[in-house]
């Protein structure tokens, strides 16, 4: 650290002198350091520890005992594991379909110029502000067969055994997630729909396209990136759904809504079998990554083309 | 100057970081330091903590080593307990359900056998009802001192609903089936059941297995003889359950009803159901939520006898009691032994009775008049005292690791989605140790 070293260093940096093609303010690697440290501490290291645990038998009390592939073998033979993965995928898929349809319609509508739109837009965001746990408790009470809504409208709900059959329990789970998260995706679509250049609609109108054709031929194609963003959020959210199941169905009736994330929780914190739970956790990481990659590939998102000028 | 400034900034930042680390570890160290001159007692956090706080205050008045009461509320008590028990935050003394609920802790060598305490002070054993004291004995050693109260499962009823339907509280299985028909004809759900919680469903299995096969079958199965589940008596018990469910005794939406959110107790209190099979805490639950009903129409009695069954009609199932267990690592075993003496004191008994609990000490009887409902306390006390057998709830008798699979098997057989063979296989697959 001599005095002469400093100016020489400054002179030596070629990059700073010539403007780079990425622009002057391009963040260096150092900018990522805080995030990288946190990611390492709270994601990578635990992930490695979970991987190690998945080869042990551990009840949290005695010392972990190395058992090799035993947990993995039982897991692959476990019909409940396969069932839970299928249920995770099913509930996610149902959620994506229902929420996407609803939130595109709501989002596009909310991007318009109707009267009272601002007020209504503000109201429908309310569910998003509540915690999932609170929302689940609320719906559990509202859907009680004897004291809730089903008792008042028997023609719609029958005997109200909504949590007692697989199909209705799944329907409730999808409904509650939809109720809570549609506003978020609506916001995404509203923003995207507002960004559609009005000239496109003017041109379409001149060409004689009605509102429906405008929607399918102008709005929807222009929402493509929003659809990808929102779908990935839904898939990730769907695969990691846990709170609603914990509070609404506890995986029941029987094991009919025991999705993988909940099955993992049962193994770890109900059965105190941390080895198997860790194996499920890793499996979930693998499956989620795989599905994300598939979504990215199908949507062309992997090319990461930026549509912003200059980047 | 510049160098200097830089240096001091480094010191400042470094110092701040160090201070943060120190203060963070200070949090852990704080309770640790307290652990040196205090006993941490961990209890399930609920309304009954009132009594525990009273006892701790009494103890701390005279003791040099102070007791600190920690509480964990909610259904996750067991999970949280198991998570902290090997950590620095582990308590010295903790609340549990005896039996299988503490077996893993015993196996892991974490618990202190209490027999030396009893040898020094025989009252620690002699002042409690033997059947209760013994349900915290694991591998021949005592690991728990009874606390709080006993919780037998009783068949509660709504007197007004029964009167309207012309039904008496059933003494036999056939009378129960007749009552079901009469109540159905009257347009109410015969029996309220919080099937969504699953443990209320378990109570029907526990009683029918006891009445038909006697308490021996479950004990055999718990001891590792899995053939017990496939025995003719086991199949007969399952047949009776099927018969009752198929008769519409529980209606059709019981799996969507919970006890824990007041669902099933409200059905009983509101006159929409005739009976509910529930732990003795049903009384305080109703007294809390529906005081008028608890006072006037809430009836209770023993589970009916089953004709031709091997089990005595006086047998009980439920939670025999709660217990305090002691960790081996405690630094103050003598003070803990002193604290545990309070669990048979007059003050303890009166305070528990006052909040509706029924302690299982030998001196309980003389204070029954001070109970929240002396009549209910007296009946319960007589039942517990006279019971030839008191079966600890299956989910507490089995190790925790069995609970999820057990609940699954129960719920699926009960609602008809699996048959008895599947149930038997599932029960045989449960870990017993």
GROMACS .gro file of C-alpha atoms in nm, chain A:
model
  311
    1UNK     CA    1   0.000   0.000   0.000
    2UNK     CA    2   0.253   0.262  -0.109
    3UNK     CA    3   0.153   0.596  -0.240
    4UNK     CA    4   0.277   0.517  -0.586
    5UNK     CA    5   0.073   0.202  -0.613
    6UNK     CA    6  -0.260   0.378  -0.614
    7UNK     CA    7  -0.226   0.601  -0.922
    8UNK     CA    8  -0.065   0.316  -1.113
    9UNK     CA    9  -0.361   0.097  -1.041
   10UNK     CA   10  -0.603   0.363  -1.155
   11UNK     CA   11  -0.412   0.410  -1.477
   12UNK     CA   12  -0.399   0.040  -1.529
   13UNK     CA   13  -0.776  -0.012  -1.534
   14UNK     CA   14  -0.860  -0.020  -1.896
   15UNK     CA   15  -1.229  -0.095  -1.858
   16UNK     CA   16  -1.313   0.219  -1.670
   17UNK     CA   17  -1.155   0.432  -1.938
   18UNK     CA   18  -1.343   0.280  -2.229
   19UNK     CA   19  -1.720   0.265  -2.194
   20UNK     CA   20  -1.826  -0.098  -2.193
   21UNK     CA   21  -2.096  -0.223  -2.421
   22UNK     CA   22  -2.299  -0.311  -2.114
   23UNK     CA   23  -2.323   0.050  -2.006
   24UNK     CA   24  -2.144   0.237  -1.732
   25UNK     CA   25  -2.349   0.133  -1.427
   26UNK     CA   26  -2.328  -0.239  -1.474
   27UNK     CA   27  -2.324  -0.405  -1.132
   28UNK     CA   28  -2.009  -0.602  -1.054
   29UNK     CA   29  -1.993  -0.938  -0.885
   30UNK     CA   30  -1.942  -0.764  -0.555
   31UNK     CA   31  -2.300  -0.638  -0.572
   32UNK     CA   32  -2.420  -0.992  -0.549
   33UNK     CA   33  -2.211  -1.073  -0.244
   34UNK     CA   34  -2.467  -0.997   0.029
   35UNK     CA   35  -2.732  -1.200  -0.151
   36UNK     CA   36  -2.484  -1.479  -0.225
   37UNK     CA   37  -2.376  -1.498   0.140
   38UNK     CA   38  -2.735  -1.519   0.259
   39UNK     CA   39  -2.823  -1.770  -0.010
   40UNK     CA   40  -2.526  -1.982   0.091
   41UNK     CA   41  -2.600  -1.961   0.461
   42UNK     CA   42  -2.972  -2.017   0.447
   43UNK     CA   43  -3.022  -2.224   0.132
   44UNK     CA   44  -2.710  -2.406   0.019
   45UNK     CA   45  -2.572  -2.515   0.356
   46UNK     CA   46  -2.909  -2.637   0.489
   47UNK     CA   47  -2.964  -2.816   0.159
   48UNK     CA   48  -2.636  -3.001   0.201
   49UNK     CA   49  -2.724  -3.085   0.561
   50UNK     CA   50  -3.064  -3.216   0.451
   51UNK     CA   51  -2.892  -3.427   0.187
   52UNK     CA   52  -2.669  -3.579   0.455
   53UNK     CA   53  -2.964  -3.633   0.689
   54UNK     CA   54  -3.151  -3.821   0.418
   55UNK     CA   55  -2.898  -4.103   0.455
   56UNK     CA   56  -2.953  -4.133   0.830
   57UNK     CA   57  -3.215  -4.252   1.072
   58UNK     CA   58  -3.277  -3.972   1.321
   59UNK     CA   59  -3.564  -3.907   1.562
   60UNK     CA   60  -3.420  -3.580   1.690
   61UNK     CA   61  -3.338  -3.737   2.027
   62UNK     CA   62  -3.066  -3.994   1.984
   63UNK     CA   63  -2.769  -3.942   1.753
   64UNK     CA   64  -2.829  -3.972   1.378
   65UNK     CA   65  -2.739  -4.317   1.253
   66UNK     CA   66  -2.609  -4.369   0.902
   67UNK     CA   67  -2.839  -4.606   0.713
   68UNK     CA   68  -2.725  -4.562   0.354
   69UNK     CA   69  -3.002  -4.567   0.098
   70UNK     CA   70  -3.265  -4.717   0.330
   71UNK     CA   71  -3.478  -4.400   0.348
   72UNK     CA   72  -3.469  -4.363  -0.028
   73UNK     CA   73  -3.562  -4.724  -0.086
   74UNK     CA   74  -3.862  -4.713   0.148
   75UNK     CA   75  -3.966  -4.385  -0.007
   76UNK     CA   76  -3.964  -4.527  -0.358
   77UNK     CA   77  -4.171  -4.824  -0.237
   78UNK     CA   78  -4.406  -4.603  -0.039
   79UNK     CA   79  -4.739  -4.571  -0.222
   80UNK     CA   80  -4.816  -4.262  -0.014
   81UNK     CA   81  -4.512  -4.084  -0.157
   82UNK     CA   82  -4.624  -4.140  -0.513
   83UNK     CA   83  -4.977  -4.040  -0.416
   84UNK     CA   84  -4.854  -3.722  -0.248
   85UNK     CA   85  -4.651  -3.619  -0.553
   86UNK     CA   86  -4.951  -3.680  -0.776
   87UNK     CA   87  -5.170  -3.474  -0.542
   88UNK     CA   88  -4.914  -3.190  -0.540
   89UNK     CA   89  -4.908  -3.182  -0.918
   90UNK     CA   90  -5.287  -3.211  -0.944
   91UNK     CA   91  -5.358  -2.930  -0.698
   92UNK     CA   92  -5.094  -2.711  -0.862
   93UNK     CA   93  -5.234  -2.773  -1.209
   94UNK     CA   94  -5.591  -2.702  -1.100
   95UNK     CA   95  -5.473  -2.385  -0.928
   96UNK     CA   96  -5.286  -2.265  -1.236
   97UNK     CA   97  -5.581  -2.324  -1.467
   98UNK     CA   98  -5.843  -2.160  -1.249
   99UNK     CA   99  -5.629  -1.870  -1.132
  100UNK     CA  100  -5.488  -1.789  -1.474
  101UNK     CA  101  -5.829  -1.775  -1.637
  102UNK     CA  102  -5.972  -1.560  -1.359
  103UNK     CA  103  -5.681  -1.325  -1.318
  104UNK     CA  104  -5.638  -1.255  -1.690
  105UNK     CA  105  -6.003  -1.159  -1.719
  106UNK     CA  106  -5.995  -0.951  -1.402
  107UNK     CA  107  -5.659  -0.796  -1.486
  108UNK     CA  108  -5.756  -0.691  -1.835
  109UNK     CA  109  -6.082  -0.555  -1.708
  110UNK     CA  110  -5.909  -0.363  -1.429
  111UNK     CA  111  -5.672  -0.205  -1.681
  112UNK     CA  112  -5.963  -0.034  -1.854
  113UNK     CA  113  -6.128   0.301  -1.797
  114UNK     CA  114  -6.461   0.197  -1.641
  115UNK     CA  115  -6.623   0.395  -1.366
  116UNK     CA  116  -6.559   0.275  -1.009
  117UNK     CA  117  -6.278   0.059  -1.139
  118UNK     CA  118  -6.028   0.206  -0.895
  119UNK     CA  119  -6.254   0.138  -0.598
  120UNK     CA  120  -6.323  -0.221  -0.705
  121UNK     CA  121  -5.956  -0.278  -0.778
  122UNK     CA  122  -5.872  -0.170  -0.427
  123UNK     CA  123  -6.132  -0.402  -0.274
  124UNK     CA  124  -6.029  -0.716  -0.455
  125UNK     CA  125  -5.669  -0.686  -0.337
  126UNK     CA  126  -5.782  -0.729   0.023
  127UNK     CA  127  -5.748  -1.112   0.035
  128UNK     CA  128  -5.382  -1.071  -0.056
  129UNK     CA  129  -5.323  -0.868   0.256
  130UNK     CA  130  -5.439  -1.143   0.491
  131UNK     CA  131  -5.211  -1.422   0.604
  132UNK     CA  132  -5.274  -1.767   0.455
  133UNK     CA  133  -5.326  -1.907   0.802
  134UNK     CA  134  -5.594  -1.652   0.885
  135UNK     CA  135  -5.764  -1.706   0.550
  136UNK     CA  136  -5.764  -2.084   0.604
  137UNK     CA  137  -5.910  -2.056   0.952
  138UNK     CA  138  -6.174  -1.820   0.817
  139UNK     CA  139  -6.280  -2.056   0.537
  140UNK     CA  140  -6.271  -2.357   0.765
  141UNK     CA  141  -6.528  -2.184   0.986
  142UNK     CA  142  -6.737  -2.058   0.692
  143UNK     CA  143  -6.752  -2.407   0.541
  144UNK     CA  144  -6.846  -2.591   0.861
  145UNK     CA  145  -7.126  -2.826   0.758
  146UNK     CA  146  -7.354  -2.747   1.052
  147UNK     CA  147  -7.261  -2.397   1.161
  148UNK     CA  148  -7.139  -2.246   0.834
  149UNK     CA  149  -7.266  -2.162   0.489
  150UNK     CA  150  -7.341  -2.521   0.373
  151UNK     CA  151  -7.612  -2.554   0.639
  152UNK     CA  152  -7.789  -2.248   0.489
  153UNK     CA  153  -7.771  -2.358   0.124
  154UNK     CA  154  -7.821  -2.735   0.133
  155UNK     CA  155  -7.929  -2.744  -0.234
  156UNK     CA  156  -7.575  -2.641  -0.328
  157UNK     CA  157  -7.365  -2.825  -0.071
  158UNK     CA  158  -7.572  -3.136   0.007
  159UNK     CA  159  -7.480  -3.263   0.352
  160UNK     CA  160  -7.184  -3.024   0.360
  161UNK     CA  161  -6.923  -3.296   0.397
  162UNK     CA  162  -6.669  -3.079   0.216
  163UNK     CA  163  -6.367  -3.197   0.414
  164UNK     CA  164  -6.478  -3.560   0.420
  165UNK     CA  165  -6.434  -3.660   0.055
  166UNK     CA  166  -6.127  -3.632  -0.161
  167UNK     CA  167  -6.277  -3.440  -0.450
  168UNK     CA  168  -6.448  -3.177  -0.238
  169UNK     CA  169  -6.148  -3.138  -0.007
  170UNK     CA  170  -5.926  -3.073  -0.308
  171UNK     CA  171  -6.185  -2.833  -0.447
  172UNK     CA  172  -6.181  -2.640  -0.120
  173UNK     CA  173  -5.799  -2.623  -0.118
  174UNK     CA  174  -5.791  -2.494  -0.476
  175UNK     CA  175  -6.073  -2.252  -0.403
  176UNK     CA  176  -5.906  -2.103  -0.095
  177UNK     CA  177  -5.570  -2.058  -0.272
  178UNK     CA  178  -5.750  -1.905  -0.568
  179UNK     CA  179  -5.944  -1.670  -0.344
  180UNK     CA  180  -5.625  -1.550  -0.187
  181UNK     CA  181  -5.381  -1.535  -0.478
  182UNK     CA  182  -5.594  -1.430  -0.775
  183UNK     CA  183  -5.549  -1.063  -0.674
  184UNK     CA  184  -5.171  -1.093  -0.698
  185UNK     CA  185  -5.188  -1.235  -1.048
  186UNK     CA  186  -5.457  -0.988  -1.142
  187UNK     CA  187  -5.215  -0.711  -1.050
  188UNK     CA  188  -4.951  -0.865  -1.275
  189UNK     CA  189  -5.195  -0.885  -1.566
  190UNK     CA  190  -5.334  -0.540  -1.500
  191UNK     CA  191  -4.986  -0.395  -1.524
  192UNK     CA  192  -4.909  -0.588  -1.840
  193UNK     CA  193  -5.240  -0.500  -2.002
  194UNK     CA  194  -5.183  -0.130  -1.934
  195UNK     CA  195  -4.847  -0.154  -2.110
  196UNK     CA  196  -5.006  -0.270  -2.435
  197UNK     CA  197  -4.963   0.022  -2.679
  198UNK     CA  198  -5.306   0.174  -2.759
  199UNK     CA  199  -5.210   0.202  -3.126
  200UNK     CA  200  -5.248  -0.175  -3.155
  201UNK     CA  201  -5.613  -0.149  -3.048
  202UNK     CA  202  -5.670   0.148  -3.278
  203UNK     CA  203  -5.527  -0.050  -3.566
  204UNK     CA  204  -5.737  -0.353  -3.477
  205UNK     CA  205  -6.047  -0.137  -3.458
  206UNK     CA  206  -5.976   0.009  -3.801
  207UNK     CA  207  -5.946  -0.346  -3.927
  208UNK     CA  208  -6.293  -0.409  -3.788
  209UNK     CA  209  -6.203  -0.635  -3.493
  210UNK     CA  210  -6.460  -0.651  -3.214
  211UNK     CA  211  -6.382  -0.663  -2.843
  212UNK     CA  212  -6.348  -1.041  -2.833
  213UNK     CA  213  -6.114  -1.051  -3.131
  214UNK     CA  214  -5.914  -0.765  -2.987
  215UNK     CA  215  -5.874  -0.964  -2.667
  216UNK     CA  216  -5.756  -1.281  -2.838
  217UNK     CA  217  -5.544  -1.120  -3.109
  218UNK     CA  218  -5.399  -0.817  -2.938
  219UNK     CA  219  -5.424  -0.842  -2.560
  220UNK     CA  220  -5.342  -1.208  -2.506
  221UNK     CA  221  -5.029  -1.219  -2.727
  222UNK     CA  222  -4.906  -0.902  -2.562
  223UNK     CA  223  -4.951  -1.063  -2.218
  224UNK     CA  224  -4.715  -1.347  -2.304
  225UNK     CA  225  -4.437  -1.246  -2.067
  226UNK     CA  226  -4.685  -1.174  -1.790
  227UNK     CA  227  -4.834  -1.520  -1.837
  228UNK     CA  228  -4.492  -1.679  -1.799
  229UNK     CA  229  -4.410  -1.480  -1.488
  230UNK     CA  230  -4.744  -1.548  -1.328
  231UNK     CA  231  -4.741  -1.918  -1.418
  232UNK     CA  232  -4.399  -1.973  -1.269
  233UNK     CA  233  -4.513  -1.801  -0.949
  234UNK     CA  234  -4.822  -2.021  -0.941
  235UNK     CA  235  -4.628  -2.341  -1.001
  236UNK     CA  236  -4.374  -2.263  -0.733
  237UNK     CA  237  -4.649  -2.156  -0.495
  238UNK     CA  238  -4.861  -2.459  -0.576
  239UNK     CA  239  -4.583  -2.711  -0.524
  240UNK     CA  240  -4.491  -2.559  -0.192
  241UNK     CA  241  -4.850  -2.526  -0.069
  242UNK     CA  242  -4.856  -2.624   0.293
  243UNK     CA  243  -5.043  -2.385   0.522
  244UNK     CA  244  -5.383  -2.438   0.364
  245UNK     CA  245  -5.350  -2.816   0.392
  246UNK     CA  246  -5.224  -2.795   0.749
  247UNK     CA  247  -5.518  -2.588   0.864
  248UNK     CA  248  -5.802  -2.694   0.635
  249UNK     CA  249  -5.764  -3.071   0.592
  250UNK     CA  250  -5.455  -3.194   0.779
  251UNK     CA  251  -5.395  -3.417   0.481
  252UNK     CA  252  -5.730  -3.586   0.526
  253UNK     CA  253  -5.968  -3.753   0.481
  254UNK     CA  254  -5.728  -4.042   0.530
  255UNK     CA  255  -5.436  -3.940   0.312
  256UNK     CA  256  -5.648  -3.794   0.036
  257UNK     CA  257  -5.501  -3.443   0.048
  258UNK     CA  258  -5.158  -3.533   0.184
  259UNK     CA  259  -4.948  -3.340  -0.066
  260UNK     CA  260  -4.572  -3.391  -0.060
  261UNK     CA  261  -4.489  -3.081   0.143
  262UNK     CA  262  -4.738  -3.186   0.409
  263UNK     CA  263  -4.621  -3.546   0.398
  264UNK     CA  264  -4.271  -3.420   0.468
  265UNK     CA  265  -4.401  -3.222   0.765
  266UNK     CA  266  -4.586  -3.529   0.896
  267UNK     CA  267  -4.274  -3.742   0.871
  268UNK     CA  268  -4.058  -3.482   1.043
  269UNK     CA  269  -4.277  -3.324   1.309
  270UNK     CA  270  -4.548  -3.582   1.370
  271UNK     CA  271  -4.357  -3.906   1.325
  272UNK     CA  272  -4.012  -3.767   1.416
  273UNK     CA  273  -3.853  -3.948   1.123
  274UNK     CA  274  -3.617  -3.674   1.008
  275UNK     CA  275  -3.428  -3.908   0.775
  276UNK     CA  276  -3.728  -3.987   0.556
  277UNK     CA  277  -3.849  -3.628   0.579
  278UNK     CA  278  -3.514  -3.508   0.447
  279UNK     CA  279  -3.535  -3.752   0.159
  280UNK     CA  280  -3.882  -3.615   0.073
  281UNK     CA  281  -3.745  -3.262   0.095
  282UNK     CA  282  -3.470  -3.341  -0.153
  283UNK     CA  283  -3.713  -3.517  -0.381
  284UNK     CA  284  -3.933  -3.207  -0.374
  285UNK     CA  285  -3.636  -2.988  -0.466
  286UNK     CA  286  -3.561  -3.217  -0.759
  287UNK     CA  287  -3.920  -3.234  -0.881
  288UNK     CA  288  -3.975  -2.858  -0.843
  289UNK     CA  289  -3.656  -2.780  -1.031
  290UNK     CA  290  -3.755  -3.021  -1.304
  291UNK     CA  291  -4.101  -2.871  -1.343
  292UNK     CA  292  -3.963  -2.516  -1.341
  293UNK     CA  293  -3.718  -2.613  -1.613
  294UNK     CA  294  -3.996  -2.767  -1.820
  295UNK     CA  295  -4.211  -2.456  -1.781
  296UNK     CA  296  -3.915  -2.238  -1.873
  297UNK     CA  297  -3.830  -2.451  -2.178
  298UNK     CA  298  -4.188  -2.470  -2.306
  299UNK     CA  299  -4.233  -2.097  -2.268
  300UNK     CA  300  -3.902  -2.005  -2.425
  301UNK     CA  301  -3.813  -1.828  -2.103
  302UNK     CA  302  -3.478  -2.006  -2.093
  303UNK     CA  303  -3.345  -1.786  -2.371
  304UNK     CA  304  -3.386  -1.497  -2.133
  305UNK     CA  305  -3.425  -1.255  -2.414
  306UNK     CA  306  -3.476  -0.909  -2.284
  307UNK     CA  307  -3.727  -0.694  -2.460
  308UNK     CA  308  -3.585  -0.380  -2.309
  309UNK     CA  309  -3.402  -0.156  -2.546
  310UNK     CA  310  -3.027  -0.140  -2.504
  311UNK     CA  311  -2.989  -0.453  -2.295
   0.00000   0.00000   0.00000
